[in-house]
Structures are given as C-alpha cells and as structure tokens.
Amino acid sequence: MSDKISLLEAVNLALHRAMAEDENVVVLGEDVGVNGGVFRATLGLRETFGFKRVIDTPLAETMIGGLAVGMAAQGLKPVMEIQFMGFIYAAMEQLVSHASRLRNRTRGRLTCPLVLRTPMGAGIRAPEHHSESTEAMFAQIPGVRVVIPSSPARAYGLLLAAIDDPDPVIFLEPTRLYRMNPQVVVDDGKRLPLDTCFTLREGNDLTLISWGASIHETLQAATQLAERGVSAEVIDVACVKPLDLDTLEASVRKTGRCVIVHEAPKSCAVGAEIAASLYERVLLDLQAPIQRVTAPDIPPPLYRLEQLYMPGPDDILAACDTVLNYA
Amino acid sequence: MPNKIDLPYTRYLAPDGRLSGDLPAWADDFNLLTRLYRQMVLTRLFDQKAVALQRTGRIGTYAPTLGQEAIGVAIGCLMHPEDVLIPYYRDTAVQLMRGVKMEEILLYWGGDERGSAYVDPAVREDFPLCVPIATQALHACGVASAFKIRGEHRVAVTTCGDGATSKGDFLEALNVAGAWQLPVVFVVNNNQWAISVPRRIQCGAPTLAQKAIGAGFHGEQVDGNDILAVYDRMRIALERARHGKGPVLLECISYRLGDHTTADDATRYRPAEEVKQAWQEEPIKRLQTFLASQGVWDEGREQALVAECQAEVQASVDVFEAAGIQPVESVFEHVYAQWPAVLADQREMLLERAARRGGERHE
C-alpha cells in the first residue's frame, strides 16, 4: 500500500477502481485491450473486466469519438483512449458538434458522460505528431471539461472524478510525467474537484501559474527562488476548462506579481485567457506586467531540438526576475 | 467486369401503381396498408405546412421531406418502441411515425431547443436530428454497441442521404458495424441530389448499397417510392439485426422532389423535365392507385382523410405558436448538468444584457 507509483500507474489504478465500482464504465480505443495500451495505461483491465467492457476498436479515431457518443447517450460511461493527442483531431467534430452539445440540444433528455483520455506534450523523443499541447483548442468548446493532471495523486483523483462527471471530460496526460516523480497514492477512491486549481506551494512574493508537464520545471524554479529568499506561490491550474479564476485572482491580489508557464504555443493559449482575465480583475493590484513563459508559435521540432521548445527553469527564472525587478 | 457486384433490388408496385409480381403475405392486410397511406398523407400535409410557415416567416429554414414519405413511414412503422432512431435532418416522416410530435418538429425548425426534448416515452432515447453529415452513423454504432454489451435485443436505425455515403464517418461506421456485427440498420435515402451535386458524380460505385459488402455485411436496394418494397425489406433487415445476424444497409432509391431546404432553389441546377418525370413516380399516388385498384380506397375516403389530417396539422401549429419563448436562464441550464460556479460571472453578464434590453424580443 505504501509503494510509490507513477502517474501512468495512477491512471491505471483509477481505471481499475472505476470499472470495479460501476459496471457501466467501458474502456475503448486502439490497442487498449490485449496490449494494455501503447503506454500500458490500460494494462490488466481486459483480464479483470473482460472483452465486452475493454474494447479494442478498429483504427479510426473519428469512429472512436462517435461510438463513445452513442454509448454515452445509452447510459454507458465510455472512457476512450486516443493513442496520442496528435491523432485527436479526427475526433474533433464529434467533440465539438455532438459530445459537448447533446445535453443542451435535447434539453437534458440525452447526455454524454464520456471521458476522452490522451497522452500529450513533448519531451520523450517521440516521432512527429506525438508532442503537441493543444489544450486551448478544447478549452474553447462550451459543455466540456478539460483536465490535465501533473502528479500521480492528482491523476488518480481527477480521473475518478472525470469518469463520475455527467458531462464530457477531455483528460490530457503529460507523457513526460508518465514515469517521473512517483509518489504514494492511496487507492481509497477519493475524487478531486474538477473546477478548482491546486495550490502546490504557498508564497507571498509572486505567483507562478502552470499546468501539466510544465509544473515540474515551475516547481524547480520556485525551489531556486526560495534559495534566493524569494517566496513563490505555485498554482497548478489542472482544470483548464472551466477555469477557476477566483483562486488565481486571490493569489495574484496577494503577491502582486504573476508568471504563467505552459508548453503550448503562446498565441491564443490558455495562458492568454488567464492573463486577460487577471487584468480584468486585478490590474491595480499588479506591481508588474504579467509575463508568459511558453513555447513559440511553431510546430514542436523533431526530437533533436525539442528541449528548446519546452520552457525550462532558466526561462521561468528570467521571467520571475522581470516581474520582481519591475520598476 | 471482374468487380461487378449483383445486389438484390426490390419493387412490388410499378410507378403507375400496378402490381409487378406477387405481393408478400403481410401485404394482404389492407388495414395496415391504409394506415401506411394515411401516415404518408399526414406527413406530406405537415411538410407542406412547414414550408408555408417558413415562407411566411413563422419558422426558420426547413428541410422538406417531399417525395421520401414512403421510406420514413415504413421504417418508423416497423421499428419497435425500444429500438433507437438516429436520424438525419430530412426525417420528418420517420420521426412522426416514431412518435415525435408535429409541434416539436416545428419548435426545432422554429429555433427552439425544446423541439428536440421529445416528450413521448416511445422516443425518449431517440437522437435529435443530425445536421453535420454522416456523423450520426457513428452514434448508431455506439448505441448498437451498448445494446450488444448489455445483451438487449434492440436495433439502432440510422438514416442519411446519398451524399453522406461519401463521408469517412459513414464508411468508418460501416466498418465497425461489420467488424463487430452490430445490431444496426443503415437506411440510405438515395434521393439523387446532395444539394446541387447529382448521384452520378457523388460516387463511382454502381450502387451505394455495395459499400456494405466492403465492410463485410449485407446491402441491398429497394424502390424507395414503393412503400411495400421498403416495408418488406426493412422488416427483414430489422429481424436480422435484432436476432444477432448483423447489420444491413438498405439503399432506398427515391427522388428529392423539393429543394434541399427552404434556403435552396433547385431550379438553379436541375432540369424541370427531370423533376416532372420524378413526380410520375412519387410514392403517395402510387399506393393510392394500388389501394383504389383493390377497392379499398376512393375519392370520398380521400377527401375525409385530407380534412382529418389538415385539422391535425393545424392543431399542432396552434400548439407550436402558443409555446412562447424559453426564459433567458434556459440557455445555461443544459450546457453542463450544473452550470459551473466558476463561470457564474458569464451567466450574470448575459442576464444583465437581457434585462437591459428589456421588452425587446430575444430573436
């Protein structure tokens, strides 16, 4: 019980728990059954819950998305896996035009309690189309939730909550964190809320806002700041849609300084939404302009240069210096 | 031709209403046939009324079902209440037969989501009309998968037009239906026109039904203007699917006698001669002629039926027009099961906007 597990194992643990608790939960996707998923996130589910509930689908992402809508409308709770975020776009129409709207279109007569899990982000020397962070595209869709865990414990609690949720949830798993920083996760079935940020570290001098894999570098930067006597508050947004602006507002009101860190390209990203909302709410409490540390608006380079793409602790510290030293 | 695929084509009634070959045994039931006839007439009168309501600005854009009444009435009549319909946007006929109310159809096209809330318990699991082409075929496979997982003897029936069969969604749906032998029936309303694009340049295959063969299951064609043919083949398709014998694709060959929608003008792209010819083959007159030839229909019955149907249609228009507009708050009620507290300010913003505009109509 006290063994440390990785984020990937936490996902697997939550899936086992959800399927054991509710027979309406089904898992579907490419290679999720016999093979246990290409990352092994669904390992062992087929053996425990059988082929009727752990379904290897034909290789067609649009179909997986549409199938899950039909299943969900029938009262099942499909948890579909899209093998990589780079292949999710074929299912986009099903998310935008159907999953997110079925409840509203029918005035609640039909609903769509599905979960779409997919690995996201750069940093594992993967081939082309395996390294994107396009969470902002999904955050634009009314009616869905977009959730990104950044630790094994949050992956466990948030995935259980996502499967419980009566509406569609897009659950993005940072591949770079899959096997990093294992921690003890108690399999107690406890859900985490889907509409609050998580304050990972309290501080008074500035607020660092991030989510997903970038949380790792953001925490490293906060540690280095502490060594310099600067107390940084670190907030993991975790649920980028809907966005808990109140927690962010309260923190920035307290510190007066804010740096936002994300791996997605800069323009029109979730960071832009957060910065704009904070300016609407706390402009006169700010001691310095909000800084964003992000990838540039380029496709993720192939892996020889991919380290350049992702914000590192050095970039974050430089942005922190900018807001700390602002006249 | 090495790749030629011969598929069955079924027709009982010739365009002039004369019987071609023997009737199937079930068709001896003239009560059933007059019931089907009545429903086709009701559908057409309602459809005409909907177009008239659009022309006078009382509903928005509408997609007429003119000419395709036989297909919809037959499949709607044969489906069991516990089956699930996953329709496309030209499905007034099948929806009415299933139990969707006329006033609901008017509400939907009249710009009100309550039109897809379907109050009749017989249709409470049916999908609303699907506008993005062919995407609904995949929902049908999901619904059918749920039936199969739970071991239920129910069938998912999905409809689409000929244009939809060109889409990847349609082909992905056929593929998974065949791979898993799902209890689903695909009904293609081949009405010859996808807005302005005719069937002959939509697809290089001689039939649309043969797309099922590539997916590993049965496909066939019927004369979609002959309700006896559609009824007969749909009956068997549903039986097969219900008893675990796999999916069926039924290509119903018909003609879109009206415009694509009320926003379209089909005279821009198709010859009047072709439309005139198609009217010679339309489904309602065909069955009427047959019933008259059997001595079970006449002018007096026709007049009484039309009057009765017109009254029913008018009653639904009255209900529709009395429905009023949904309260402003309703736009937030069903986006999520519960409007997220963290988005409360957005709700306030809209309610304030509505209050500021006061008595103005919200449309």
XYZ file of C-alpha atoms in Angstrom, chain B:
363
model
C -16.480 -6.619 -65.399
C -14.466 -8.528 -62.788
C -15.630 -6.324 -59.902
C -19.326 -6.364 -60.633
C -21.453 -6.915 -57.559
C -25.041 -8.001 -58.057
C -27.266 -6.895 -55.231
C -30.984 -7.501 -54.801
C -33.369 -4.747 -55.885
C -36.954 -4.964 -54.670
C -40.083 -3.410 -56.103
C -43.698 -4.560 -55.781
C -45.573 -1.592 -57.148
C -44.678 -0.117 -60.517
C -44.743 3.710 -60.788
C -48.302 3.529 -62.181
C -49.477 1.694 -59.068
C -49.814 -1.658 -60.772
C -48.532 -4.741 -59.050
C -45.337 -6.185 -60.527
C -45.158 -9.778 -59.287
C -46.733 -11.359 -56.218
C -47.400 -9.417 -53.051
C -45.696 -10.599 -49.874
C -48.076 -12.332 -47.446
C -48.133 -9.486 -44.902
C -49.474 -7.089 -47.577
C -52.874 -8.810 -47.552
C -53.606 -6.672 -44.511
C -55.424 -3.717 -46.036
C -55.881 -2.113 -42.648
C -52.115 -1.883 -42.426
C -51.822 -0.556 -45.970
C -54.418 2.156 -45.421
C -52.675 3.054 -42.169
C -49.395 3.488 -44.044
C -51.218 5.508 -46.669
C -52.798 7.738 -44.059
C -49.428 8.408 -42.445
C -47.829 9.320 -45.779
C -50.627 11.793 -46.488
C -50.355 13.262 -43.000
C -46.585 13.621 -43.425
C -46.947 15.388 -46.764
C -49.577 17.804 -45.489
C -47.468 18.591 -42.456
C -44.398 19.032 -44.660
C -46.279 21.451 -46.924
C -47.465 23.370 -43.887
C -43.908 23.618 -42.545
C -42.706 25.067 -45.860
C -45.615 27.530 -45.797
C -44.728 28.536 -42.222
C -41.158 29.203 -43.348
C -42.344 31.246 -46.326
C -44.400 33.410 -44.010
C -41.575 33.842 -41.503
C -43.091 31.765 -38.690
C -40.324 29.149 -38.649
C -36.718 29.249 -39.873
C -35.051 27.129 -42.527
C -36.742 23.759 -43.032
C -35.647 20.633 -44.941
C -38.696 19.255 -46.768
C -39.209 15.511 -46.864
C -41.338 15.738 -50.022
C -41.026 12.561 -52.074
C -39.408 10.479 -49.340
C -42.537 9.759 -47.295
C -42.610 6.041 -48.092
C -39.136 5.398 -46.701
C -39.699 7.210 -43.441
C -43.199 5.898 -42.806
C -42.186 2.292 -43.469
C -39.145 2.261 -41.208
C -40.854 4.260 -38.480
C -43.789 1.874 -38.533
C -41.607 -1.231 -38.267
C -39.215 -0.146 -35.544
C -40.117 -1.293 -32.044
C -40.603 1.412 -29.425
C -37.483 0.147 -27.616
C -35.366 0.497 -30.760
C -33.484 3.753 -31.205
C -33.637 6.074 -34.202
C -30.565 8.119 -35.050
C -31.935 10.357 -37.806
C -30.571 12.967 -40.190
C -32.170 16.315 -40.915
C -34.654 15.176 -43.596
C -36.538 12.767 -41.387
C -39.904 14.330 -40.685
C -41.621 11.186 -41.972
C -39.879 8.690 -39.734
C -39.926 10.971 -36.704
C -43.689 11.500 -36.910
C -44.213 7.767 -37.244
C -41.983 7.118 -34.219
C -43.984 9.469 -32.003
C -42.178 12.799 -32.210
C -44.874 15.456 -32.105
C -45.538 17.800 -35.001
C -45.264 20.789 -32.696
C -41.834 19.531 -31.593
C -40.639 19.420 -35.197
C -41.961 22.951 -35.696
C -40.276 24.117 -32.499
C -36.945 22.691 -33.657
C -37.015 24.366 -37.068
C -38.618 27.361 -35.429
C -35.446 27.965 -33.386
C -36.252 26.363 -30.031
C -34.302 23.522 -28.384
C -37.460 22.184 -26.754
C -38.189 20.750 -30.189
C -35.628 18.009 -29.505
C -36.779 17.255 -25.959
C -39.363 14.681 -27.210
C -41.981 14.101 -24.531
C -43.405 10.824 -25.853
C -41.871 7.929 -23.860
C -41.646 5.856 -27.071
C -38.980 8.189 -28.444
C -37.219 9.276 -25.290
C -33.961 7.563 -26.312
C -34.100 8.625 -29.983
C -31.437 11.044 -31.130
C -32.325 14.541 -32.293
C -31.922 15.394 -35.990
C -28.286 15.376 -37.040
C -27.046 18.260 -39.165
C -23.296 17.504 -39.653
C -23.410 14.962 -42.460
C -22.987 11.259 -41.647
C -21.686 11.842 -38.123
C -24.849 10.196 -36.804
C -23.954 6.850 -38.384
C -21.248 6.508 -35.740
C -23.662 7.297 -32.922
C -25.837 4.471 -34.187
C -22.878 2.111 -33.874
C -22.298 3.325 -30.317
C -25.962 2.794 -29.449
C -25.864 -0.662 -31.059
C -22.667 -1.459 -29.124
C -24.466 -0.600 -25.889
C -27.304 -2.975 -26.862
C -24.792 -5.693 -27.610
C -22.772 -5.186 -24.424
C -25.970 -5.400 -22.348
C -27.328 -8.330 -24.342
C -30.509 -6.480 -25.357
C -32.489 -7.431 -28.467
C -32.846 -3.898 -29.731
C -31.849 -2.287 -33.010
C -30.288 1.068 -33.799
C -31.632 2.525 -37.048
C -29.815 5.398 -38.700
C -30.701 7.334 -41.827
C -28.770 9.528 -44.207
C -28.822 10.815 -47.758
C -26.793 9.693 -50.768
C -24.211 12.444 -50.245
C -23.477 11.195 -46.720
C -22.196 7.893 -48.082
C -19.157 9.776 -49.432
C -18.011 10.729 -45.952
C -15.385 8.952 -43.900
C -17.755 8.889 -40.945
C -20.197 6.769 -42.905
C -17.503 4.364 -44.048
C -15.982 4.146 -40.559
C -19.436 3.341 -39.230
C -19.971 0.587 -41.803
C -16.544 -0.789 -40.983
C -17.090 -1.096 -37.249
C -20.645 -2.368 -37.721
C -19.291 -5.154 -39.886
C -16.284 -5.894 -37.681
C -18.460 -6.274 -34.595
C -21.653 -7.474 -36.339
C -23.641 -4.775 -34.579
C -27.454 -4.670 -34.429
C -27.745 -1.620 -36.647
C -29.620 -0.859 -39.875
C -28.290 1.869 -42.167
C -31.016 3.385 -44.324
C -29.711 5.476 -47.213
C -32.311 7.818 -48.670
C -30.817 7.992 -52.141
C -32.814 10.963 -53.400
C -30.366 11.597 -56.264
C -29.266 15.053 -55.125
C -26.857 16.294 -52.432
C -27.903 19.936 -52.661
C -26.723 20.552 -56.251
C -24.492 17.520 -56.741
C -26.187 14.628 -58.538
C -25.749 10.986 -57.596
C -23.761 10.162 -60.737
C -20.807 12.334 -59.700
C -21.144 11.601 -55.970
C -19.667 8.116 -56.171
C -18.126 5.813 -58.760
C -19.733 2.637 -57.479
C -22.817 1.498 -59.402
C -24.792 1.201 -56.149
C -24.426 2.750 -52.714
C -25.644 -0.475 -51.119
C -22.481 -2.277 -52.168
C -20.459 -0.222 -49.704
C -21.774 -2.713 -47.142
C -20.073 -5.548 -48.988
C -16.674 -3.948 -48.411
C -17.488 -3.804 -44.710
C -18.491 -7.456 -44.587
C -22.258 -7.342 -44.339
C -25.421 -7.369 -46.373
C -26.546 -4.476 -48.540
C -29.428 -4.196 -50.979
C -31.520 -1.724 -52.937
C -35.241 -1.087 -52.868
C -37.543 1.210 -54.754
C -37.897 3.892 -52.124
C -41.079 5.182 -53.751
C -42.769 1.813 -53.265
C -43.733 1.582 -49.623
C -44.490 -2.114 -49.969
C -40.914 -2.752 -51.040
C -39.373 -0.595 -48.319
C -41.632 -2.150 -45.680
C -40.874 -5.686 -46.817
C -37.094 -5.331 -46.882
C -36.899 -3.179 -43.745
C -38.930 -5.781 -41.875
C -36.353 -8.416 -42.736
C -33.400 -6.121 -42.039
C -34.698 -5.329 -38.556
C -35.319 -9.009 -37.862
C -31.783 -9.929 -38.884
C -30.224 -7.210 -36.770
C -32.458 -7.958 -33.780
C -31.508 -11.621 -33.791
C -27.782 -11.080 -33.865
C -27.335 -11.724 -37.558
C -25.526 -8.466 -38.150
C -26.118 -5.118 -39.766
C -27.881 -4.316 -43.039
C -27.541 -1.397 -45.428
C -30.780 -0.579 -47.219
C -30.399 1.825 -50.136
C -33.818 3.293 -50.845
C -33.917 4.843 -54.304
C -36.138 7.877 -54.377
C -36.130 11.471 -55.524
C -35.922 14.774 -53.658
C -38.995 16.449 -55.122
C -38.422 19.644 -53.143
C -35.499 21.991 -52.652
C -32.652 20.877 -50.391
C -34.040 23.267 -47.797
C -36.241 26.313 -47.906
C -33.000 28.311 -48.344
C -32.221 26.473 -51.595
C -33.512 26.937 -55.146
C -33.194 23.662 -57.019
C -34.243 25.219 -60.337
C -30.699 26.639 -60.491
C -29.151 23.234 -61.029
C -31.619 20.622 -62.204
C -33.830 20.420 -65.264
C -37.583 20.867 -64.876
C -38.048 17.865 -67.149
C -36.318 15.588 -64.652
C -38.467 16.814 -61.763
C -41.611 16.401 -63.844
C -40.642 12.818 -64.602
C -39.931 12.161 -60.921
C -43.453 13.293 -59.992
C -44.755 10.424 -62.147
C -43.043 8.011 -59.759
C -43.794 9.558 -56.385
C -44.843 7.268 -53.560
C -48.239 8.521 -52.396
C -50.082 8.480 -55.694
C -48.577 5.064 -56.350
C -50.037 3.466 -53.232
C -53.324 5.349 -53.670
C -53.726 3.933 -57.169
C -52.991 0.451 -55.895
C -55.446 0.727 -52.991
C -58.132 2.053 -55.346
C -57.497 -0.854 -57.710
C -58.097 -3.207 -54.781
C -61.391 -1.481 -53.999
C -60.342 -0.189 -50.573
C -59.875 3.468 -51.474
C -61.954 6.086 -53.264
C -62.466 9.805 -53.648
C -64.767 10.058 -50.644
C -62.269 8.375 -48.328
C -59.537 10.579 -49.731
C -61.425 13.785 -49.014
C -62.261 12.721 -45.481
C -58.644 11.741 -44.826
C -57.236 15.029 -46.121
C -59.670 17.022 -43.982
C -58.805 14.974 -40.911
C -55.047 15.315 -41.483
C -55.289 19.036 -42.139
C -57.093 19.503 -38.837
C -54.398 17.513 -37.048
C -51.644 19.600 -38.658
C -53.422 22.841 -37.809
C -53.840 21.759 -34.196
C -50.071 21.243 -33.964
C -49.425 24.679 -35.459
C -51.658 26.160 -32.771
C -49.716 24.377 -30.020
C -46.420 25.496 -31.592
C -47.497 29.107 -31.828
C -48.694 29.144 -28.240
C -45.403 27.765 -26.900
C -43.744 31.133 -26.316
C -40.022 31.708 -25.963
C -37.874 29.898 -23.404
C -36.771 32.010 -20.434
C -33.349 33.625 -20.787
C -31.890 31.458 -17.989
C -32.608 28.367 -20.071
C -29.543 28.946 -22.254
C -27.375 27.973 -19.281
C -29.485 25.140 -17.904
C -28.258 22.265 -20.061
C -24.761 23.202 -21.182
C -23.472 21.246 -18.190
C -25.503 19.140 -15.761
C -24.936 22.121 -13.480
C -23.646 25.482 -14.621
C -20.108 25.672 -13.147
C -19.859 28.068 -10.211
C -16.557 29.335 -11.613
C -18.436 30.618 -14.669
C -21.106 32.420 -12.644
C -19.962 35.813 -13.933
C -20.713 34.837 -17.522
C -24.250 33.927 -16.564
C -24.656 37.258 -14.788
C -23.325 39.037 -17.874
C -25.992 37.560 -20.103
C -28.830 38.033 -17.631
C -27.823 41.673 -17.317
C -27.764 42.033 -21.090
C -31.243 40.547 -21.272
C -32.535 42.813 -18.509
C -31.016 45.876 -20.157
C -32.744 45.061 -23.428
C -35.972 44.672 -21.503
C -39.022 44.159 -23.620
C -37.148 43.564 -26.864
C -37.761 40.197 -28.454
C -34.842 37.825 -27.950
C -34.720 36.609 -31.523
